[in-house]
Structures are given as C-alpha cells and as structure tokens.
Coordinates of C-alpha atoms in Angstrom, one line a residue:
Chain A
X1 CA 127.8 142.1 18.8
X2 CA 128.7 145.0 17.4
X3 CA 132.5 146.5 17.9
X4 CA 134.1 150.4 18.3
X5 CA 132.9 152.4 16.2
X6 CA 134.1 155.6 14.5
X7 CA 132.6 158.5 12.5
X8 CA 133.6 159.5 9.8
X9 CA 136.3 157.1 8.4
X10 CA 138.1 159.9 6.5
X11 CA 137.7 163.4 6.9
X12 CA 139.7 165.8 4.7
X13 CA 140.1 169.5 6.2
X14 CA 142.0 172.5 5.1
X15 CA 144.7 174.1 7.9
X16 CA 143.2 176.2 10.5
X17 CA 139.4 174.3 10.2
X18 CA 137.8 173.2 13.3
X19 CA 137.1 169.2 13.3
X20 CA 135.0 166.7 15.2
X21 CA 135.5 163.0 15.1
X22 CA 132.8 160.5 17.2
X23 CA 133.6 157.5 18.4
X24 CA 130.7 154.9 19.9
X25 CA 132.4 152.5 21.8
X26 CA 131.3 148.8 23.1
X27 CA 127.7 148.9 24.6
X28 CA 128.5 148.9 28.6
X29 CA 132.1 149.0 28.3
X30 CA 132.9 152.0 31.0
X31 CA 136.5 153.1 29.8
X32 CA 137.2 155.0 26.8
X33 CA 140.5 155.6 25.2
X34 CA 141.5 157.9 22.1
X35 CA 144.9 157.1 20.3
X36 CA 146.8 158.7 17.3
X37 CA 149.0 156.6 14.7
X38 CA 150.9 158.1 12.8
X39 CA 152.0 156.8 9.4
X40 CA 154.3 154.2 10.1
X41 CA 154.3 154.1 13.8
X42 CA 152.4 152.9 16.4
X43 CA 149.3 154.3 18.2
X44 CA 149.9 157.1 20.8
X45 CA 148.0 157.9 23.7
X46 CA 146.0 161.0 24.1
X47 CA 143.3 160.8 26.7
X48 CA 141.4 158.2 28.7
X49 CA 138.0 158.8 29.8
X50 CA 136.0 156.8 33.0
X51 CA 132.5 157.3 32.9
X52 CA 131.9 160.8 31.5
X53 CA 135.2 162.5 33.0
X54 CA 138.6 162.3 31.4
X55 CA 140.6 160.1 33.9
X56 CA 143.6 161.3 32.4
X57 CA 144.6 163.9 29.0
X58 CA 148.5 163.9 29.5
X59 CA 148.6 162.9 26.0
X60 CA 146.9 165.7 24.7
X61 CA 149.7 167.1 22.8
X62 CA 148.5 171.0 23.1
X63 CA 145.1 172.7 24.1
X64 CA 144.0 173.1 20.5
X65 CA 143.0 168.8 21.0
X66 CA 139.9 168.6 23.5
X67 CA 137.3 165.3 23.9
X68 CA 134.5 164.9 25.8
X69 CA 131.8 162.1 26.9
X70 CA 129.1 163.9 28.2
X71 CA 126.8 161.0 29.4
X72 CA 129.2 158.4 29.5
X73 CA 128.9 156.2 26.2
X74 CA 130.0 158.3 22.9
X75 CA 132.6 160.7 22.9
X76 CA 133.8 163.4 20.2
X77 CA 137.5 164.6 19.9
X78 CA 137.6 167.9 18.8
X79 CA 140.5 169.6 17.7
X80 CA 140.6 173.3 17.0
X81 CA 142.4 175.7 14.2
X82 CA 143.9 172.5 12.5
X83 CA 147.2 172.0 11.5
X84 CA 149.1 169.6 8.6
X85 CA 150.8 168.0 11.8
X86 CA 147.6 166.6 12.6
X87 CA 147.0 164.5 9.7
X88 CA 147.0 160.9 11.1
X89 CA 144.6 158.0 11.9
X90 CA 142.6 158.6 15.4
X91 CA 141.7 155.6 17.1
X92 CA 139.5 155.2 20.2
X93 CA 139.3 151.6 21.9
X94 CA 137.0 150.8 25.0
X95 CA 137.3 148.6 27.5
X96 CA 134.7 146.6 30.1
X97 CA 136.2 148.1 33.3
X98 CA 139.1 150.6 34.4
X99 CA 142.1 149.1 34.7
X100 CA 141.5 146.2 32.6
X101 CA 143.8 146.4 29.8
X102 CA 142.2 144.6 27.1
X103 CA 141.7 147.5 24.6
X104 CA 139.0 147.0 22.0
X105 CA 140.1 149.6 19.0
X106 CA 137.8 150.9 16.4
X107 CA 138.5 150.9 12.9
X108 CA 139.7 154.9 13.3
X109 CA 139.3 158.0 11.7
X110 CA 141.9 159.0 9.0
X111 CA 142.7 162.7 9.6
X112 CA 144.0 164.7 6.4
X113 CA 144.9 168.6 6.7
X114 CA 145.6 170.2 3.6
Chain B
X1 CA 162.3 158.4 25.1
X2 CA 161.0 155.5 23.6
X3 CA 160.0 153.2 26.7
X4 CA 159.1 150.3 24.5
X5 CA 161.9 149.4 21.6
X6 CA 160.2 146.8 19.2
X7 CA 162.6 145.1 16.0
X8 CA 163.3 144.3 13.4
X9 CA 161.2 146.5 11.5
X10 CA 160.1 144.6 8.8
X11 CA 160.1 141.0 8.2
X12 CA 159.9 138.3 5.3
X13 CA 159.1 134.9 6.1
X14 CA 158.4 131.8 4.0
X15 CA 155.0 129.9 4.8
X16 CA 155.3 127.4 7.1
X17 CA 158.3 128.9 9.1
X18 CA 158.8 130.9 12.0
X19 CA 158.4 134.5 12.7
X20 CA 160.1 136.2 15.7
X21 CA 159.6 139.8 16.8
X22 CA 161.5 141.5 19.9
X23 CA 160.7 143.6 22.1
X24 CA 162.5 145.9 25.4
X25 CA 161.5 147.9 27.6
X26 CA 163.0 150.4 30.1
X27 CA 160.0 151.2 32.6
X28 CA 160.4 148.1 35.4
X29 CA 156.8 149.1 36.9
X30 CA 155.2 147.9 33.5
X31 CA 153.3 144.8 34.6
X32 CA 151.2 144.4 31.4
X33 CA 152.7 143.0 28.0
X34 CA 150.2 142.8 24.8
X35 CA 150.8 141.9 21.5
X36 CA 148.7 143.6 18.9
X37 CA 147.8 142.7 15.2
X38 CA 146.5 145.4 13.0
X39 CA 145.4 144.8 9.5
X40 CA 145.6 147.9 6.7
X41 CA 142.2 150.1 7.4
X42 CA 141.6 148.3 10.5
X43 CA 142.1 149.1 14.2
X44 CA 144.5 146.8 15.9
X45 CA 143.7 143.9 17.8
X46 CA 144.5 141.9 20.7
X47 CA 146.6 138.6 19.7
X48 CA 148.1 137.8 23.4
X49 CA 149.2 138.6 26.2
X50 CA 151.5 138.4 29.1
X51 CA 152.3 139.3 32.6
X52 CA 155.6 139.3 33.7
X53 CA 154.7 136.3 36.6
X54 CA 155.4 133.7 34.2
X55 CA 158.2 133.2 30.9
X56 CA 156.0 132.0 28.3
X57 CA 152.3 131.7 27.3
X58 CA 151.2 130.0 24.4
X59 CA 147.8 130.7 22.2
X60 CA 147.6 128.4 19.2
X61 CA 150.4 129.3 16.8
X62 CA 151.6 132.5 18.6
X63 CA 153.8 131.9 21.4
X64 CA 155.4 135.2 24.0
X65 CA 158.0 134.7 25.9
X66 CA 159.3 137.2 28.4
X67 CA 162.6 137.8 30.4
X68 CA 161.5 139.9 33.2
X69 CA 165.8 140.2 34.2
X70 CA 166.8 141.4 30.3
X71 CA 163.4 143.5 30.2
X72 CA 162.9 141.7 26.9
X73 CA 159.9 139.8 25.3
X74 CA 159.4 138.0 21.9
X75 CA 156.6 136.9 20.0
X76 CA 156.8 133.8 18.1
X77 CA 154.4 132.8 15.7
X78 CA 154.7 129.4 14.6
X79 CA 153.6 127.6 11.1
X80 CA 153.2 131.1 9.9
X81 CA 150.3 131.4 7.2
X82 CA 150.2 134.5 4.2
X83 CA 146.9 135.5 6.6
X84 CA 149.3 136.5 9.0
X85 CA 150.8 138.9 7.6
X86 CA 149.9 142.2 9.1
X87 CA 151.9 144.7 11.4
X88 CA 152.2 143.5 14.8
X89 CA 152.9 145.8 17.6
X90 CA 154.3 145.2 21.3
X91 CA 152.9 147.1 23.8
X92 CA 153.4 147.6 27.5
X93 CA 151.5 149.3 30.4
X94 CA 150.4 149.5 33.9
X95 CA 147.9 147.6 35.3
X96 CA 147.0 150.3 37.7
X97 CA 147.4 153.1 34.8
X98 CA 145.1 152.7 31.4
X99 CA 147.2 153.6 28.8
X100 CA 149.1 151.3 26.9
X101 CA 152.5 152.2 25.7
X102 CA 152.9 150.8 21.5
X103 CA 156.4 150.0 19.9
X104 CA 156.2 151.0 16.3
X105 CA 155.5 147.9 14.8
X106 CA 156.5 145.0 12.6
X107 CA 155.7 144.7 9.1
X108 CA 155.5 141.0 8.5
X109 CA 155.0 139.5 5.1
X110 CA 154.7 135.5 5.0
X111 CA 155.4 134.3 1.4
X112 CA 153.1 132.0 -0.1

C-alpha cells in the first residue's frame, strides 16, 4: 500500500516568497502530523491535525507558518513572506487513530530560501 | 530545554559488533519511548518501541532497554550489518498527547 506522501520533494524560494507544501497521508489514517528537521538535528513538532481541525499548533513557531486539512485527508502547510531561517526538511507522518503513537513519516519536503 | 538528551553523537562500529545509543529524559509523564531509523532522503521510521511497564524488549537484532528510576533508555543493536547504518533517533511522548519529542540523533556507520 502506498505510504505518506509529500509534494514537492525540493522547492527552492527566494526570502519573502509565499510557499505551499502538500502532504497526502495514509489512506484512512485520521491523525496528521507536520514536523521540521533541521540539518543535523531531529524532527520538531509543529502542528497536529484530527480529522480536519488542528488538535494542537503549539509548535508553530510564529503566525507567518499556517496548515490546514480541509476535508480531512491532505493537508498543505503554508508559510508566508519566507525567511532563510526556514530552510529545512518538512515532514508530515499520519497515524491510524489519535493517540496512537506509531508515526508513519513521509519522505519530506526540503525547504531552501535564498 | 532539551527534554530528550540522546548520545554519543556519532558512532563507528565494526560489522558483526555491537552498537549502543543512550538516551535521558527529564519529563516523568512521558509514557511512550520509540526508536527511529531514518535513511539520507528518507522520512524516518519506526524500529521499536517501549513503554516504561517493562525494562527490555527485544525485536530481532535491536534490543531497548529502559530504566524508568535513572530516566534513561538504550538501544542495542546486535550483529550490526553496514545496512544499518543510518541515523537513529530516540524519541519520547505522551500517550495521551500526539506529539513525539526527537533527540538529535546518532550517526551510525558499521564498517564493512
């Protein structure tokens, strides 16, 4: 069956550009995660979505970062007037049910802000 | 603060020999211990994991053992193979929350 999946793999922006980066997670898996690794460390939590609203964003680090999943399977992270700071993989994982911890992760997207 | 403290770094093991990566953590309401392996370009993935009911679980090669009193776990991977090597993260959370709390990660290179 087919795993996380994320659009585009790499996406190169200039500072101040708007992005968009889609994630399609497991088919029927209800929770939705986003993550961001940064070179060198491991992945850190941004937001967690259940069903179509976000369960919990305290690891949005400021409002310019915002994600949705409108009807409750893909989701898009969208980050706003982009910054070099931002530059790092973004991974989204999925899992079956809320509150089970076994995180499927996607391959990520590898953010790059010149 | 870092609630999850995960060492050494980087690590160089001969094939057929035994890698050990540690792990502590400060939050005593974390009830949730994974183990992650991530290849380069990939996302990481679930190796094992433990809850802090019981000392040790064993999956094949890989081995975790946890001391609930020293907050500590280890990972143990037995027999270790060159496909091993990868960076391994520990990782703690909640059962009742959803996010999972990453160390930084072990590079581990087993030598042919």
């Amino acid at each position: 069956g087919a795993g996380v999946s994320q659009t585009p793999s790499n996406k190169v922006t200039e500072k101040g550009k708007y992005v968009e980066l889609r994630c399609d997670p497991i088919s029927g898996h209800t929770a939705l995660y986003w993550y961001r690794q940064s070179l060198g460390q491991g992945p850190e939590f941004l937001i967690y979505f259940q069903g179509t609203g976000a369960a919990d964003d305290s690891g949005l680090p400021n409002d310019r970062f915002f994600a949705v999943r409108p009807e409750g399977s893909v989701s898009t992270l969208k980050i706003q007037r982009t910054e070099r700071g931002d530059s790092a993989v973004y991974l989204c994982a999925s899992s079956l049910l809320r509150h089970n911890n076994e995180q499927f992760f996607g391959p990520g997207t590898r953010l790059t802000v010149l | 603060q870092q609630q999850v403290k995960q060492s050494p770094q980087s690590l160089i093991v001969q094939k057929g020999g035994i890698s050990i990566i540690n792990c502590a953590y400060e939050n005593t309401a974390f009830d949730y211990f994974p183990w992650y392996q991530q290849f380069p370009g990939k996302g990481p993935a679930l190796l094992i994991a433990i809850r802090p009911d019981v000392s040790e679980k064993k999956e094949g090669r890989f081995t975790i053992s946890f001391n609930k009193s020293a907050k500590q776990f280890s990972l143990h991977i037995m027999d270790s193979q060159p496909g091993d090597s990868a960076t391994y993260f520990c990782a703690a959370s909640r059962v009742r929350d959803d996010k999972i709390i990453f160390g930084k990660g072990t590079r581990l290179h087993i030598l042919p």
